[in-house]
Tab-separated table of C-alpha atoms and ligand atoms in Angstrom:
chain	number	residue	atom	x	y	z
A	1	MET	CA	12.958	31.321	-22.431
A	2	SER	CA	10.682	30.887	-26.266
A	3	ASP	CA	7.445	33.200	-27.465
A	4	GLU	CA	6.107	29.743	-28.252
A	5	PRO	CA	2.884	29.760	-25.910
A	6	LYS	CA	3.172	26.688	-22.812
A	7	PHE	CA	-0.568	25.866	-22.911
A	8	THR	CA	-2.973	24.825	-26.268
A	9	ASP	CA	-5.985	26.478	-26.220
A	10	GLU	CA	-7.871	23.112	-25.369
A	11	GLN	CA	-5.860	22.898	-22.008
A	12	LEU	CA	-6.341	27.168	-21.446
A	13	GLU	CA	-9.833	26.082	-21.981
A	14	GLN	CA	-10.044	22.892	-19.716
A	15	ALA	CA	-8.482	25.340	-17.467
A	16	ARG	CA	-11.584	28.299	-17.878
A	17	LEU	CA	-13.908	25.368	-17.216
A	18	LEU	CA	-12.438	24.438	-13.626
A	19	PHE	CA	-11.630	27.663	-12.305
A	20	ALA	CA	-15.702	28.948	-13.500
A	21	LYS	CA	-17.129	26.124	-11.350
A	22	PRO	CA	-19.501	27.482	-8.486
A	23	TRP	CA	-16.177	28.410	-5.691
A	24	ASP	CA	-16.874	28.831	-2.324
A	25	PHE	CA	-15.824	29.330	0.911
A	26	ARG	CA	-15.253	25.917	3.028
A	27	THR	CA	-13.619	26.860	5.971
A	28	SER	CA	-10.864	28.922	7.710
A	29	VAL	CA	-8.311	27.608	10.350
A	30	THR	CA	-6.165	29.304	12.682
A	31	ASP	CA	-4.271	25.740	13.594
A	32	MET	CA	-3.499	22.522	12.705
A	33	ALA	CA	-5.726	20.545	14.640
A	34	ASN	CA	-8.354	21.611	12.325
A	35	LEU	CA	-7.389	21.483	8.938
A	36	PRO	CA	-10.093	20.130	7.137
A	37	GLU	CA	-9.461	16.184	6.260
A	38	ILE	CA	-6.683	15.582	2.853
A	39	GLY	CA	-8.946	15.004	-0.345
A	40	ASN	CA	-8.350	17.460	-3.477
A	41	THR	CA	-4.696	18.486	-5.025
A	42	GLU	CA	-3.998	21.698	-3.328
A	43	ILE	CA	-2.635	24.717	-3.395
A	44	ALA	CA	-2.090	27.916	-1.883
A	45	PHE	CA	-1.379	31.308	-2.457
A	46	ALA	CA	1.832	33.079	-0.604
A	47	GLY	CA	3.246	36.511	-0.268
A	48	ARG	CA	3.486	39.694	1.942
A	49	SER	CA	0.318	42.076	3.127
A	50	ASN	CA	-1.735	43.381	0.323
A	51	VAL	CA	0.185	42.038	-2.414
A	52	GLY	CA	-3.302	40.839	-4.059
A	53	LYS	CA	-3.313	37.576	-2.756
A	54	SER	CA	-7.646	37.902	-2.555
A	55	SER	CA	-7.805	40.307	-5.090
A	56	LEU	CA	-5.763	37.377	-7.569
A	57	ILE	CA	-7.955	33.959	-5.962
A	58	ASN	CA	-11.050	36.379	-6.735
A	59	ALA	CA	-10.574	36.864	-10.234
A	60	LEU	CA	-9.146	33.150	-10.570
A	61	THR	CA	-12.464	32.903	-10.184
A	62	GLY	CA	-14.243	34.961	-11.642
A	63	ARG	CA	-16.173	35.803	-8.018
A	64	LYS	CA	-15.410	39.117	-6.125
A	65	GLY	CA	-16.318	38.403	-3.351
A	66	LEU	CA	-14.857	35.312	-2.479
A	67	ALA	CA	-11.726	35.801	-0.958
A	68	ARG	CA	-11.847	38.895	1.810
A	69	THR	CA	-10.412	41.769	-0.179
A	70	SER	CA	-9.540	44.273	1.624
A	71	SER	CA	-6.855	47.722	1.924
A	72	THR	CA	-6.209	47.400	5.526
A	73	PRO	CA	-3.415	45.643	5.263
A	74	GLY	CA	-3.225	42.076	7.636
A	75	ARG	CA	-6.771	41.505	8.489
A	76	THR	CA	-6.558	38.009	6.711
A	77	GLN	CA	-4.743	36.129	9.093
A	78	MET	CA	-6.176	32.950	9.048
A	79	LEU	CA	-5.543	29.831	6.233
A	80	ASN	CA	-8.738	30.450	3.879
A	81	PHE	CA	-9.675	27.499	2.269
A	82	PHE	CA	-11.690	27.657	-0.987
A	83	SER	CA	-13.327	24.540	-3.176
A	84	ALA	CA	-16.468	23.976	-6.288
A	85	ASP	CA	-18.707	20.601	-5.876
A	86	ASP	CA	-17.077	18.320	-8.339
A	87	ALA	CA	-13.748	19.821	-8.267
A	88	PRO	CA	-10.429	17.782	-7.712
A	89	LEU	CA	-9.120	20.791	-6.158
A	90	THR	CA	-8.479	23.007	-3.290
A	91	ILE	CA	-7.233	26.266	-3.144
A	92	VAL	CA	-5.931	27.613	0.345
A	93	ASP	CA	-5.206	31.837	1.009
A	94	MET	CA	-2.215	32.118	3.074
A	95	PRO	CA	-2.121	34.954	6.029
A	96	GLY	CA	-0.338	37.992	4.572
A	97	TYR	CA	3.047	38.674	6.196
A	98	GLY	CA	5.019	41.272	6.431
A	99	TYR	CA	2.584	43.833	7.779
A	100	ALA	CA	4.063	47.221	10.034
A	101	GLN	CA	2.585	46.511	12.712
A	102	ALA	CA	2.286	42.874	13.601
A	103	PRO	CA	3.806	41.626	17.294
A	104	LYS	CA	6.268	39.568	17.433
A	105	GLU	CA	4.012	36.827	18.202
A	106	LEU	CA	2.062	37.615	15.313
A	107	VAL	CA	4.767	36.946	13.252
A	108	GLU	CA	5.495	33.706	15.387
A	109	ALA	CA	2.244	32.308	15.341
A	110	TRP	CA	2.056	32.963	11.841
A	111	THR	CA	5.805	31.580	11.086
A	112	ASN	CA	4.722	28.228	12.944
A	113	LEU	CA	0.830	27.664	11.755
A	114	VAL	CA	2.541	28.443	8.158
A	115	PHE	CA	5.102	26.026	8.246
A	116	ALA	CA	2.970	22.876	9.915
A	117	TYR	CA	1.221	23.929	7.105
A	118	LEU	CA	3.668	23.488	4.829
A	119	ARG	CA	5.112	20.218	6.505
A	120	GLY	CA	2.452	18.231	7.186
A	121	ARG	CA	0.274	18.819	3.911
A	122	PRO	CA	0.622	15.677	1.311
A	123	THR	CA	-1.522	17.323	-0.753
A	124	LEU	CA	-0.224	20.549	-1.578
A	125	ARG	CA	1.490	20.222	-4.239
A	126	ARG	CA	2.592	23.743	-5.028
A	127	VAL	CA	2.903	27.611	-2.951
A	128	PHE	CA	2.353	30.388	-5.753
A	129	LEU	CA	4.583	33.192	-4.072
A	130	LEU	CA	3.424	36.762	-5.046
A	131	ILE	CA	5.194	39.195	-5.055
A	132	ASP	CA	4.265	43.209	-6.150
A	133	SER	CA	5.471	44.222	-9.294
A	134	ARG	CA	6.150	47.527	-8.240
A	135	HIS	CA	8.347	45.892	-5.364
A	136	GLY	CA	10.049	43.005	-6.900
A	137	ILE	CA	11.572	40.088	-4.053
A	138	LYS	CA	12.307	42.231	-0.742
A	139	THR	CA	13.860	40.498	2.305
A	140	ILE	CA	10.700	40.012	3.551
A	141	ASP	CA	10.062	37.557	1.127
A	142	GLU	CA	13.309	36.196	0.724
A	143	GLU	CA	12.699	34.958	4.290
A	144	ALA	CA	9.256	33.739	3.759
A	145	MET	CA	11.380	31.436	0.159
A	146	SER	CA	13.792	30.525	3.634
A	147	LEU	CA	10.350	28.832	4.917
A	148	LEU	CA	9.511	27.770	1.710
A	149	ASP	CA	12.785	25.720	0.907
A	150	LYS	CA	13.321	24.196	4.424
A	151	ALA	CA	9.943	22.984	4.163
A	152	ALA	CA	10.394	21.505	0.713
A	153	VAL	CA	7.098	22.359	-0.926
A	154	ILE	CA	7.688	24.008	-4.712
A	155	TYR	CA	6.303	27.548	-4.774
A	156	GLN	CA	6.233	29.496	-7.868
A	157	VAL	CA	6.439	33.204	-7.785
A	158	VAL	CA	3.619	35.035	-9.245
A	159	LEU	CA	3.975	39.205	-10.215
A	160	THR	CA	0.343	41.037	-8.965
A	161	LYS	CA	-0.305	44.227	-10.119
A	162	SER	CA	1.423	44.628	-13.326
A	163	ASP	CA	-1.006	47.269	-14.568
A	164	LYS	CA	1.016	49.795	-12.339
A	165	ILE	CA	4.218	49.122	-13.945
A	166	LYS	CA	5.324	49.892	-17.972
A	167	PRO	CA	6.222	46.911	-19.748
A	168	PRO	CA	10.156	47.701	-20.268
A	169	ALA	CA	9.887	47.474	-16.194
A	170	LEU	CA	8.105	44.450	-16.014
A	171	THR	CA	9.996	42.523	-18.486
A	172	ARG	CA	13.580	43.442	-16.090
A	173	LEU	CA	11.809	41.963	-13.077
A	174	ILE	CA	10.642	39.097	-14.214
A	175	ASP	CA	14.937	39.101	-15.762
A	176	GLU	CA	15.709	39.591	-11.801
A	177	THR	CA	13.012	37.855	-9.827
A	178	LEU	CA	14.517	34.659	-11.872
A	179	ALA	CA	17.725	35.727	-11.521
A	180	LYS	CA	17.263	35.799	-7.589
A	181	LEU	CA	14.736	32.116	-7.916
A	182	ALA	CA	18.153	30.524	-10.137
A	183	LYS	CA	19.876	30.220	-6.314
A	184	ARG	CA	16.952	28.460	-4.599
A	185	PRO	CA	16.222	24.656	-4.809
A	186	ALA	CA	12.606	24.314	-3.502
A	187	SER	CA	11.666	27.471	-6.355
A	188	TYR	CA	10.143	26.862	-9.430
A	189	PRO	CA	12.155	28.336	-11.993
A	190	GLU	CA	9.154	30.734	-14.300
A	191	VAL	CA	7.890	33.782	-13.739
A	192	ILE	CA	3.892	34.457	-14.252
A	193	ALA	CA	2.914	38.376	-14.630
A	194	THR	CA	-0.976	38.476	-13.421
A	195	SER	CA	-3.554	41.574	-13.177
A	196	SER	CA	-6.232	41.148	-11.187
A	197	GLU	CA	-8.027	44.124	-12.377
A	198	LYS	CA	-7.410	43.922	-16.028
A	199	GLY	CA	-7.467	39.949	-16.107
A	200	LYS	CA	-3.344	39.807	-16.923
A	201	GLY	CA	-1.603	35.967	-16.902
A	202	LEU	CA	-4.900	34.732	-15.487
A	203	ALA	CA	-5.928	32.471	-17.962
A	204	GLU	CA	-1.728	31.013	-17.587
A	205	LEU	CA	-2.364	30.744	-14.709
A	206	ARG	CA	-4.969	28.599	-14.581
A	207	ALA	CA	-3.786	25.969	-16.749
A	208	GLU	CA	-0.711	25.843	-14.528
A	209	ILE	CA	-3.089	25.027	-11.919
A	210	ASP	CA	-4.900	22.605	-13.929
A	211	GLN	CA	-1.747	20.503	-15.249
A	212	LEU	CA	-1.271	20.793	-11.311
A	213	VAL	CA	-4.810	18.963	-11.027
A	214	LYS	CA	-4.475	16.127	-14.565
A	215	ASN	CA	-0.846	14.962	-13.603
B	1	LIG	P1	-3.778	40.449	3.483
B	1	LIG	O1	-4.889	39.811	3.158
B	1	LIG	O2	-4.124	41.886	3.984
B	1	LIG	O3	-2.114	39.880	2.467
B	1	LIG	O4	-4.066	41.131	1.480
B	1	LIG	P2	-4.462	40.547	-0.637
B	1	LIG	O5	-2.771	39.825	-0.337
B	1	LIG	O6	-5.056	39.186	-0.126
B	1	LIG	O7	-4.543	41.815	-0.829
B	1	LIG	P3	-5.720	42.110	-1.045
B	1	LIG	O8	-6.421	41.232	-1.990
B	1	LIG	O9	-6.446	42.469	-0.146
B	1	LIG	O10	-5.058	43.018	-2.516
B	1	LIG	C1	-4.851	44.353	-1.435
B	1	LIG	C2	-5.502	45.196	-2.305
B	1	LIG	O11	-4.233	45.931	-3.406
B	1	LIG	C3	-6.083	46.283	-2.629
B	1	LIG	O12	-6.954	47.475	-2.432
B	1	LIG	C4	-6.886	45.658	-4.149
B	1	LIG	O13	-7.460	46.844	-4.578
B	1	LIG	C5	-5.246	46.188	-4.001
B	1	LIG	N1	-4.841	44.991	-5.571
B	1	LIG	C6	-5.726	43.661	-5.928
B	1	LIG	N2	-4.807	43.427	-7.001
B	1	LIG	C7	-4.698	44.202	-7.755
B	1	LIG	C8	-4.137	44.532	-9.073
B	1	LIG	O14	-3.951	43.416	-9.998
B	1	LIG	N3	-3.878	45.333	-9.562
B	1	LIG	C9	-3.882	47.111	-8.765
B	1	LIG	N4	-3.962	47.983	-9.877
B	1	LIG	N5	-4.423	47.008	-7.745
B	1	LIG	C10	-4.557	45.046	-7.411
B	2	LIG	MG1	-6.253	39.186	1.803
């Protein structure tokens, strides 16, 4: 991959402005019947429980308490919708998968809701699939990728908590991740490394999202 920055300063600035809007929580849903009406371009954050989905949404919007964060895995078992007045984008925090104590019925309910949402949401432009930098892609993430491939929704891997590993290990992880993604039909062939805690990769991720809204 080239070292040229992917985005111009102007694009980064436009994206910063989008995320500087007054983002707010709209609604939580546990079934398809209650989805908000189709409208804005939508993007969603998915990933295993505790990977840092809510933290990333808070960091992107600069609003600490926007998406609930917790160190108790599996708290967010709903689709949570966020929007901002006059922003042409809706952000969805998806329920985390793969927490150890999940009973079988809950896993099934997760799969059904998530698959129905992925299949039935024409405005959903991309899913950002979060992977913990310390762990890389695990079997459970491969299962989520298969679901996304089956739903034919484009997904892009975002590495989280990159402050937790050293730069050479991160470079290796990015290469390994890209190699795994190459075999996946609906995957987007780029990876963004982020740290919600240190702010790393956030401007780039905002710009990636802003381009989806504009194109
Ligand atoms: P569920 O809603 O349970 O699926 O979890 P989640 O994916 O929303 O994770 P959440 O944002 O609640 O973060 C889980 C834990 O990881 C929290 O203790 C966060 O403080 C921590 N965390 C999130 N992002 C980062 C990061 O960039 N760096 C570090 N060091 N810790 C992070
Ligand atoms: Mg969460």
